[in-house]
XYZ file of C-alpha atoms in Angstrom:
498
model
C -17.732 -0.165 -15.264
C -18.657 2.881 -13.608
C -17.078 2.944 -9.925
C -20.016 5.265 -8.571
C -22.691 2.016 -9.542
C -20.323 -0.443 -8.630
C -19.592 -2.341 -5.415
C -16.560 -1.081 -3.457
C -14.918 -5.194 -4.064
C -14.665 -5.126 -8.002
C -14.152 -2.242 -10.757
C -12.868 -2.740 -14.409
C -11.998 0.037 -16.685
C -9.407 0.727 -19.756
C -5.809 2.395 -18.399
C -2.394 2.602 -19.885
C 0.448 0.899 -18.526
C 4.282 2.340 -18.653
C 6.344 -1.216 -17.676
C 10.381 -0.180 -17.690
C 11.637 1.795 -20.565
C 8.989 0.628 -22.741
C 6.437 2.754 -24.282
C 2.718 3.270 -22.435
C 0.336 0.376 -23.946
C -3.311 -0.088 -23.382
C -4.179 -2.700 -20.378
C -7.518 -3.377 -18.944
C -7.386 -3.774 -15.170
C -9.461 -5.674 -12.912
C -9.823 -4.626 -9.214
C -10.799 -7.641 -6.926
C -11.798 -8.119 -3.372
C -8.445 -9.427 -2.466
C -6.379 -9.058 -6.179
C -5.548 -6.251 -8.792
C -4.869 -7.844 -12.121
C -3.637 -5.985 -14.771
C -4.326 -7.081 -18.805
C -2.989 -6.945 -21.719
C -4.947 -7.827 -25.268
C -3.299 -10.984 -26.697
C -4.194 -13.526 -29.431
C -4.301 -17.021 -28.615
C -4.599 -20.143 -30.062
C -7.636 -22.187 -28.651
C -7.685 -25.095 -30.473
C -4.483 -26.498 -32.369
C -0.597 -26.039 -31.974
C -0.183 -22.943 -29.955
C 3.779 -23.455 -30.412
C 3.968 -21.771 -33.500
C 2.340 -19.081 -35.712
C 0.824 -18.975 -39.222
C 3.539 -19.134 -41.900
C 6.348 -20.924 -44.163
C 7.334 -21.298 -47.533
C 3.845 -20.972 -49.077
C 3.948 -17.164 -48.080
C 7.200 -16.697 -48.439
C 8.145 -15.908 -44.381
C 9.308 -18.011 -41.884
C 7.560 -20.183 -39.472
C 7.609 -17.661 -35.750
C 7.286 -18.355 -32.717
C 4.314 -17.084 -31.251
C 3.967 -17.844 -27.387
C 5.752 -19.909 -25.446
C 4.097 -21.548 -22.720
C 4.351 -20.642 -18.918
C 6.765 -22.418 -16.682
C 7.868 -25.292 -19.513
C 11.427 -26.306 -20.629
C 11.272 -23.826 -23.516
C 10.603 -20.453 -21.148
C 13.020 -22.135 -18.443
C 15.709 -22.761 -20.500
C 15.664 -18.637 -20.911
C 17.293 -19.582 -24.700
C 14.103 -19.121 -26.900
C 11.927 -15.731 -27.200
C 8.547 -15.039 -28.820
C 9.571 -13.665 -32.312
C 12.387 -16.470 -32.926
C 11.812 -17.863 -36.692
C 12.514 -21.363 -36.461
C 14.973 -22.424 -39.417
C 16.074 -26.262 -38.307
C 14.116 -28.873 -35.787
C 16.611 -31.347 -34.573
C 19.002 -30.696 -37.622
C 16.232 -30.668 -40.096
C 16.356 -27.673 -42.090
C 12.658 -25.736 -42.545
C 13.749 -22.830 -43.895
C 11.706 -23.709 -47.201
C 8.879 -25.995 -45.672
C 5.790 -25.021 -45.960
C 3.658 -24.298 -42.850
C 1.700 -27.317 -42.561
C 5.534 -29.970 -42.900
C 6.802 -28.354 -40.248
C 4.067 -28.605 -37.749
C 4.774 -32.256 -38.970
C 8.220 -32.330 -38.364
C 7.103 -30.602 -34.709
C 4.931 -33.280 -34.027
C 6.770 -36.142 -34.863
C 10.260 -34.862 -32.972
C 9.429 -36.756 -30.188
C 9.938 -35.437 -26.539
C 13.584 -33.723 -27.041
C 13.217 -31.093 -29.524
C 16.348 -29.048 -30.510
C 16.138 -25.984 -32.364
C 17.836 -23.412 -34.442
C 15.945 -20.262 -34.482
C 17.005 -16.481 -35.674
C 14.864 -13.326 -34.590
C 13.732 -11.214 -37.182
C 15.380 -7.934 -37.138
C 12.609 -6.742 -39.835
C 9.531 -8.738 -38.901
C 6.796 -8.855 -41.689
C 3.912 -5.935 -42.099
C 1.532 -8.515 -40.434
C 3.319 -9.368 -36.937
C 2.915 -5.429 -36.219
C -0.320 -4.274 -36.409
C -1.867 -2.904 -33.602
C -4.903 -4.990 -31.017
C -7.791 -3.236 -31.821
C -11.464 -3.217 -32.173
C -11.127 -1.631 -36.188
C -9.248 -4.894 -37.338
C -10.778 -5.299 -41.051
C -10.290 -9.069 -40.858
C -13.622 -10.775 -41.131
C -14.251 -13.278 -38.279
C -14.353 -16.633 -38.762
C -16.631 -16.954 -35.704
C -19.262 -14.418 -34.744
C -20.066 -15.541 -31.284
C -16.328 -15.372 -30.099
C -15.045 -12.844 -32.092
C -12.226 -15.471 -33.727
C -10.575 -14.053 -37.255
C -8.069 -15.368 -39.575
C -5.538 -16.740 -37.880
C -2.503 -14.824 -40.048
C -4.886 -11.856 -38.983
C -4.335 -12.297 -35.543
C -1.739 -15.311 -34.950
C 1.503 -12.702 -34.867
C -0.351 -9.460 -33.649
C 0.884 -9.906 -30.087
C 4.916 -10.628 -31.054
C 5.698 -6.915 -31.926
C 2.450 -4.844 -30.477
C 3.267 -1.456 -30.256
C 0.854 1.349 -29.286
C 1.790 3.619 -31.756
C 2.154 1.125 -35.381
C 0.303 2.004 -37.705
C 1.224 -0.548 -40.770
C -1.700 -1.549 -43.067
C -2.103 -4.866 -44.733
C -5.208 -6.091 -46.647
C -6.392 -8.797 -44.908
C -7.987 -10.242 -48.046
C -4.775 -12.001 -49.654
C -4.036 -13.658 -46.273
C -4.930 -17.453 -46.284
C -5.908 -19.341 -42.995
C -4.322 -22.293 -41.368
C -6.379 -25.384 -41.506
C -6.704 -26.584 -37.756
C -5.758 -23.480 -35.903
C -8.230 -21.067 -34.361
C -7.088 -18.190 -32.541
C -9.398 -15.312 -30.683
C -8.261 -12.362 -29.020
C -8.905 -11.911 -25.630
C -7.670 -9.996 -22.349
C -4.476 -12.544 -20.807
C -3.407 -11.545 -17.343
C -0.070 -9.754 -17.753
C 0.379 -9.598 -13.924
C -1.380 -10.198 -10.589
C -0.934 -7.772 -7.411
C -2.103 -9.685 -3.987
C -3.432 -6.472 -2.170
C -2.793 -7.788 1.346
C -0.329 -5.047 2.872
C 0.529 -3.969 -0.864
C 0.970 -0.270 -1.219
C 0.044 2.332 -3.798
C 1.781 5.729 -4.788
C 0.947 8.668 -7.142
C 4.444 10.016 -6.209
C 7.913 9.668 -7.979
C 9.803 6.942 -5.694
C 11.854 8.980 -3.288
C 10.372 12.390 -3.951
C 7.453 14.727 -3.489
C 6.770 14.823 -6.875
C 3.260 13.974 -7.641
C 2.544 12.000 -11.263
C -0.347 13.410 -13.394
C -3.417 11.018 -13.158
C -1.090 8.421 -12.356
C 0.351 5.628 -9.561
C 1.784 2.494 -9.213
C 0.830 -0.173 -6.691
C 3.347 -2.356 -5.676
C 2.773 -5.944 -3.667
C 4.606 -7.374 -0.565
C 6.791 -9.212 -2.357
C 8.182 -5.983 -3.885
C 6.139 -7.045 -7.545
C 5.602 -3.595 -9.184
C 2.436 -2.767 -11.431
C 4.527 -0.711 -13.110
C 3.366 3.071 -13.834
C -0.662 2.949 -14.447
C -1.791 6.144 -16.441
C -5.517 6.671 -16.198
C -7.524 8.790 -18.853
C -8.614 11.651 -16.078
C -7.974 13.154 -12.374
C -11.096 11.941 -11.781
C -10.861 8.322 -13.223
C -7.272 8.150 -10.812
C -8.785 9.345 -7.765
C -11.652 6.580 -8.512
C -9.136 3.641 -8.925
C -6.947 5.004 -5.969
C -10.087 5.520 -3.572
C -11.171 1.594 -4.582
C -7.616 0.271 -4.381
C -7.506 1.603 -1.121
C -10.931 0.571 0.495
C -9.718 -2.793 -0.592
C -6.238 -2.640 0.771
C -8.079 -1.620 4.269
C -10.782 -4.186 4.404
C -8.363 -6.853 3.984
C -6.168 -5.299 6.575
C -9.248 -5.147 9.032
C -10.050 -9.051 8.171
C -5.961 -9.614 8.898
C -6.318 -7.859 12.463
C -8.691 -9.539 13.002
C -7.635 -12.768 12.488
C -4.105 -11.796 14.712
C -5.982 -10.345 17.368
C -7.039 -13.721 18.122
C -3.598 -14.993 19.075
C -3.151 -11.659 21.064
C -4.880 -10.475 24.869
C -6.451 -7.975 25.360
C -3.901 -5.352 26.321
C -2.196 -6.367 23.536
C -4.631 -5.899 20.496
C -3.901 -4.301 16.855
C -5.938 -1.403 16.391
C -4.131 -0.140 13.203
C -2.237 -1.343 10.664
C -0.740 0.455 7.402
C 1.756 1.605 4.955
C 2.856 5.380 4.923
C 6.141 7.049 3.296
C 8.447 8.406 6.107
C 10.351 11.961 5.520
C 13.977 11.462 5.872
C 15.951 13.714 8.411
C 19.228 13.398 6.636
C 17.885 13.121 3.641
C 20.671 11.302 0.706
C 20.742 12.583 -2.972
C 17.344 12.990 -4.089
C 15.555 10.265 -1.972
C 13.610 12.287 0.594
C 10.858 9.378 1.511
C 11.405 5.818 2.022
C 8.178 3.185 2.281
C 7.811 2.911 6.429
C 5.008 0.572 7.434
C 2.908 1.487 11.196
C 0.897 -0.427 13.482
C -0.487 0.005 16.851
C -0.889 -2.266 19.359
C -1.445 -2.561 22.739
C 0.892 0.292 24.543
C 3.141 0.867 21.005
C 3.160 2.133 18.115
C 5.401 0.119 15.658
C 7.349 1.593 13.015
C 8.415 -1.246 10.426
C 10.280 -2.135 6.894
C 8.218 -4.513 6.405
C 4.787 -5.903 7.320
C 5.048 -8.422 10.494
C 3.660 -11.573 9.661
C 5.073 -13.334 12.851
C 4.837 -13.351 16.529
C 8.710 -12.891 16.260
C 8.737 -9.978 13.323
C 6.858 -8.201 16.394
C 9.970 -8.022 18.454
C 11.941 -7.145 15.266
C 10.256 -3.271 14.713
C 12.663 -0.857 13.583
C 11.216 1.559 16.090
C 8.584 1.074 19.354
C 6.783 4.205 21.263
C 4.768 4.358 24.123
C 1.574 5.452 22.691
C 0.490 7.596 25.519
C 4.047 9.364 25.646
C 3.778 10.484 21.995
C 1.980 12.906 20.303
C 0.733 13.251 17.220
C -0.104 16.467 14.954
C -1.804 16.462 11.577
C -0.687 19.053 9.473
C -2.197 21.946 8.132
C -1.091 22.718 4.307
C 0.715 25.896 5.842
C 2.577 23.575 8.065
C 3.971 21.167 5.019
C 7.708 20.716 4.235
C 6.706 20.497 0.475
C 4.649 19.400 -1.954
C 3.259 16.347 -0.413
C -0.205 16.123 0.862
C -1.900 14.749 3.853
C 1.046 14.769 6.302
C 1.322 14.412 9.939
C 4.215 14.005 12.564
C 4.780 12.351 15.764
C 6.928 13.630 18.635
C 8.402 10.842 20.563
C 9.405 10.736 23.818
C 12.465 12.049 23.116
C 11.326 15.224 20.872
C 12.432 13.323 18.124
C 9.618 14.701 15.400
C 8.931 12.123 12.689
C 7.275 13.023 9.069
C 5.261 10.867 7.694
C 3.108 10.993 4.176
C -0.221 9.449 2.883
C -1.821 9.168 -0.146
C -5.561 10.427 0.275
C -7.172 12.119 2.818
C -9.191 9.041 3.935
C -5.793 7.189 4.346
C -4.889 10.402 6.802
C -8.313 10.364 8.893
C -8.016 6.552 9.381
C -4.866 6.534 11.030
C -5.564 9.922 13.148
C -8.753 7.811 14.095
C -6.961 4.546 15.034
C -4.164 6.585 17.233
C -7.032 8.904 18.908
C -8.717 5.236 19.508
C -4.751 3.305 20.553
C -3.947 6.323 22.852
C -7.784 6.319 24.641
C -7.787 2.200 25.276
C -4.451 2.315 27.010
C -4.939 5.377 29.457
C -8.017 3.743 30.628
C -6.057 0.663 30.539
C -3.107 1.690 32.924
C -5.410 4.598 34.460
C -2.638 6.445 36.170
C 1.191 6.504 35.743
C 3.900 7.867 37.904
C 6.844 10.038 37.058
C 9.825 10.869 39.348
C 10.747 14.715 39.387
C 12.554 17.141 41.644
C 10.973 20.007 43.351
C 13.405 22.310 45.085
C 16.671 19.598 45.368
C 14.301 17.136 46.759
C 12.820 13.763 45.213
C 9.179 13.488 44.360
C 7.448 11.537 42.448
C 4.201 13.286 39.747
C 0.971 10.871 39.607
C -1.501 11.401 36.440
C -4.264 9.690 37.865
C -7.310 9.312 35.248
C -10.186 9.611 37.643
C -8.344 12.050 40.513
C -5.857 14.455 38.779
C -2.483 15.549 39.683
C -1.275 14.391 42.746
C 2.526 15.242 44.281
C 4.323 12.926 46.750
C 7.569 12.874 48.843
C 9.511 9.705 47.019
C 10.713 8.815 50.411
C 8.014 9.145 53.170
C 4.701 9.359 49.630
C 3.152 11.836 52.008
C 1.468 13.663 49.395
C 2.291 17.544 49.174
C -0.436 18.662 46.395
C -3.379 17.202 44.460
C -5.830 19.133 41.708
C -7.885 17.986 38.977
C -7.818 18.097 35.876
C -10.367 20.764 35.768
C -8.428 22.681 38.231
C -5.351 23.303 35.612
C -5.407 26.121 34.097
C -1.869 26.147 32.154
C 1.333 24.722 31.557
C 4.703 25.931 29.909
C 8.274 24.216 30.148
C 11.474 25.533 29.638
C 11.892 22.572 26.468
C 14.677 21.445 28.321
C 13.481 19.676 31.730
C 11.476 21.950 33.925
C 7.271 22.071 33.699
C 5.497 24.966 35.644
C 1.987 23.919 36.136
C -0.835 26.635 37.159
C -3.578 25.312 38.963
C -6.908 27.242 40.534
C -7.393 26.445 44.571
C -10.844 25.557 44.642
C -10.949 27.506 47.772
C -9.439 30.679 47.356
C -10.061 30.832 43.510
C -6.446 32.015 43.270
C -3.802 30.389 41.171
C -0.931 28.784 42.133
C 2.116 27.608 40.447
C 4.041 24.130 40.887
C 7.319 23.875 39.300
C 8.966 20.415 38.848
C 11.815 19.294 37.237
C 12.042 16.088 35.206
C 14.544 13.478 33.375
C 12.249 12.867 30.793
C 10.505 16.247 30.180
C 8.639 15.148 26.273
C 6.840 11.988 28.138
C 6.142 13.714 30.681
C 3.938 16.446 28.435
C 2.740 13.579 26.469
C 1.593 11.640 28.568
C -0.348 14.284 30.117
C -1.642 15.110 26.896
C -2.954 12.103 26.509
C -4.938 11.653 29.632
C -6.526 15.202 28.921
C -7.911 13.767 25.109
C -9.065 10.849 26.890
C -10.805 12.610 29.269
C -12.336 14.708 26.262
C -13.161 11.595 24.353
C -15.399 10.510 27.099
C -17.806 13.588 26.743
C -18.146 12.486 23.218
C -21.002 10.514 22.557
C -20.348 9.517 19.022
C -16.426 8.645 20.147
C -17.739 6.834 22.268
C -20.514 4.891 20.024
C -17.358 4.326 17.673
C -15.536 2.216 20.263
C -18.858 0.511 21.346
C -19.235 -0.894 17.722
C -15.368 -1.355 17.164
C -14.758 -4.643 19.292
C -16.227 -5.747 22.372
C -13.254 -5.026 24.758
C -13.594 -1.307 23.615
C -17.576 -1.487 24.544
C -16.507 -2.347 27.920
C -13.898 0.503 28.177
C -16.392 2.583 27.790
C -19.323 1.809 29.816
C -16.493 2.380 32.642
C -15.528 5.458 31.294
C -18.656 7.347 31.947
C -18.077 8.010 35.506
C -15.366 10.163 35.258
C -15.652 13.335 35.060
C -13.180 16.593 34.916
């Protein structure tokens, strides 16, 4: 299926799939609203004892086993594999029965069957050949593309990419009451509810060629998905990902209602976090962000309960952080689509997305996170020290800067924002603030001395890009259609001005 004609909930194509140490095999994978299922090409038996495959005495090989079935004594009892030949059935030796007396024996061993089995270390010509459309075997059924069953009944037990044995199918008889088609058997299922995806090396900044994984919540692993162009991977990764976020959007929404209104999730996500002390050759570890209400979250793991919420690795005051995206001349290394966030402390975090659309979400959701809460708590007040003496520093969103006495508040300054005309700070503690009397046109400088010099800078960050969001008629249209709390943020909003 083409992804440019399809729908953005479903694409299909052909990939190969590197599971472990094994070599890559061909899978089909299916890409579902809320499910990515990966496929291998098997034979099965749709009518008759699947238990077994074609054999016995008559051709001169044993009787194998051929599939075992899902979640039944045989797979649980971890003691019998697919390839096993079966020489003895409850002490009944059918080494040199023919096929059809020891489906006999099978069926008349009652409901405890004990068996001796051996794997072939040199499996016959016909349990190798490859899944494929140029099979010479004539069908035995048109319509479902069903062949002779020694054709097809071992094909799955040793498939390997890159066999090429040849047998003529001609000499091989059939199996009277067996038929057996070949069709696409789920090989594993990834729920794509907070799942992730990576085109990177675990660990490192090294980038796979036209390649990922996606792994689940659970920690399931796809395993290494190789696609057939840049294109064709940038396709499945741009799908897997509008997925991922509509069910993430349907999730919020569903935990917003348990939430008030202050305290709302406007972003949810999976990024890879840049060590600072990085150990051996991991340099990224899987770090999983939300914000809501007042914080941004930094996680291990997805919370799925009111309590995980109090368990975040991390919490910032979203309106005393900042956050930069990077510029390729500002990357560490070979990773795209970074950006960092300075916390209140100057701590500077790394973090790492996989596509550009995963980068301008988030800068999106924080621009919207850091706009709801400054008109939310509309002014906040910081304690500072201007010449050995207490004041206090209010950022007021709809008056500006004002300066107070912390023991008498008789107020010693007040601009707007509009009136500001620079900053700098010494990194350490001290801000010098320049601001333009509206009188005398002539600047004049206000130093103050803080505890908590980064929030301090932050925060007044913020309430400047707030005030810049709301000359911004499409920001503002954005939060209008977003939720209805943000469309009455912002019918307030339009009366203040700079």
């Amino acid at each position: 299926m083409d992804f440019r004609t399809a729908c953005e909930e479903t694409k299909t194509g052909i990939c190969l799939l590197q599971d472990g140490n094994q070599e890559p095999f061909k899978v089909r994978l299916h890409l579902a609203k809320d499910i990515l299922m990966i496929q291998e090409q098997d034979v099965i038996c749709v009518s008759g004892e699947p238990f077994y495959s074609g054999g016995g005495a008559e051709h001169n090989i044993p009787v194998v086993v051929s599939k075992i079935s899902k979640e039944q004594r045989a797979e649980l009892s971890g003691l019998l594999f697919i390839g096993d030949a079966i020489l003895q059935i409850n002490g009944i030796n059918v080494r040199k029965c023919r096929h059809e007396e020891v489906v006999q024996v099978l069926r008349n061993a009652g409901e405890e069957v004990n068996l001796t089995v051996s794997f072939l270390k040199r499996a016959p010509a016909f349990l190798k050949l490859p899944l494929n459309e140029d099979c010479a075997c004539a069908p035995s059924d048109q319509s479902s593309g069903t062949s002779s069953p020694l054709c097809d009944s071992g094909l799955h037990l040793n498939y390997h990419p890159n066999n090429t044995d040849t047998l003529s199918c001609s000499s091989w008889p059939t199996s009277p009451g067996l038929r057996w088609e070949k069709r696409w058997c789920d090989l594993r299922l990834i729920p794509l509810l907070h799942s992730r995806f990576s085109q990177y090396v675990p660990g490192t900044d090294l980038s796979r060629q036209n390649a990922f994984q996606v792994i689940a919540v659970d920690g399931v692993c796809s395993g290494i998905i190789q696609c057939l162009s840049a294109e064709d991977c940038i396709d499945w990764l741009q799908a897997i990902a509008t997925n991922i976020s509509n069910l993430t959007k349907h999730n919020i929404k569903k935990i917003n209602r348990n939430f008030p209104v202050n305290q709302q999730i406007v972003y949810m996500g999976w990024c890879e976090a840049r060590e600072q002390d990085p150990l051996q050759d991991r340099v990224y570890s899987p770090t999983f962000l939300a914000l809501r209400g007042s914080c941004l979250y930094k996680f291990l793991a997805p919370p799925v309960t009111t309590w995980d919420w109090t368990r975040a690795e991390k919490t910032f005051s979203v309106y005393e952080i900042m956050c930069k995206i990077l510029k390729d001349s500002d990357l560490l290394d070979r990773r795209k689509h970074c950006f960092t966030v300075q916390s209140e402390s100057g701590e500077d975090l790394y973090f790492s997305v996989e596509l550009e659309s995963d980068l301008a979400q988030w800068e999106r959701a924080f621009q919207t996170a850091t706009f709801l809460e400054v008109e939310r708590i509309q002014c906040k007040t910081y304690a500072c020290v201007l010449e050995s003496h207490l004041m206090g520093l209010t950022i007021d969103f709809s008056t500006g800067f004002i300066c107070f006495d912390a023991a008498t508040k008789a107020v010693l300054w007040r601009y707007k924002f509009s009136q500001l005309k620079g900053s700098s700070d010494d990194g350490k503690s001290k801000i010098k603030f320049l601001f333009q009397n509206p009188d005398t046109k002539q600047i004049e400088a206000k130093e103050l001395e803080f505890s908590n010099l980064f929030a301090v800078l932050h925060c007044i960050h913020s309430f400047f890009a707030a005030k810049v969001a709301c000359l911004d008629p499409l920001f503002l249209g954005n939060q209008a259609s977003a939720s209805a709390a943000a469309s009455s943020a912002t019918t307030s909003k339009a009366k203040y001005t700079t």
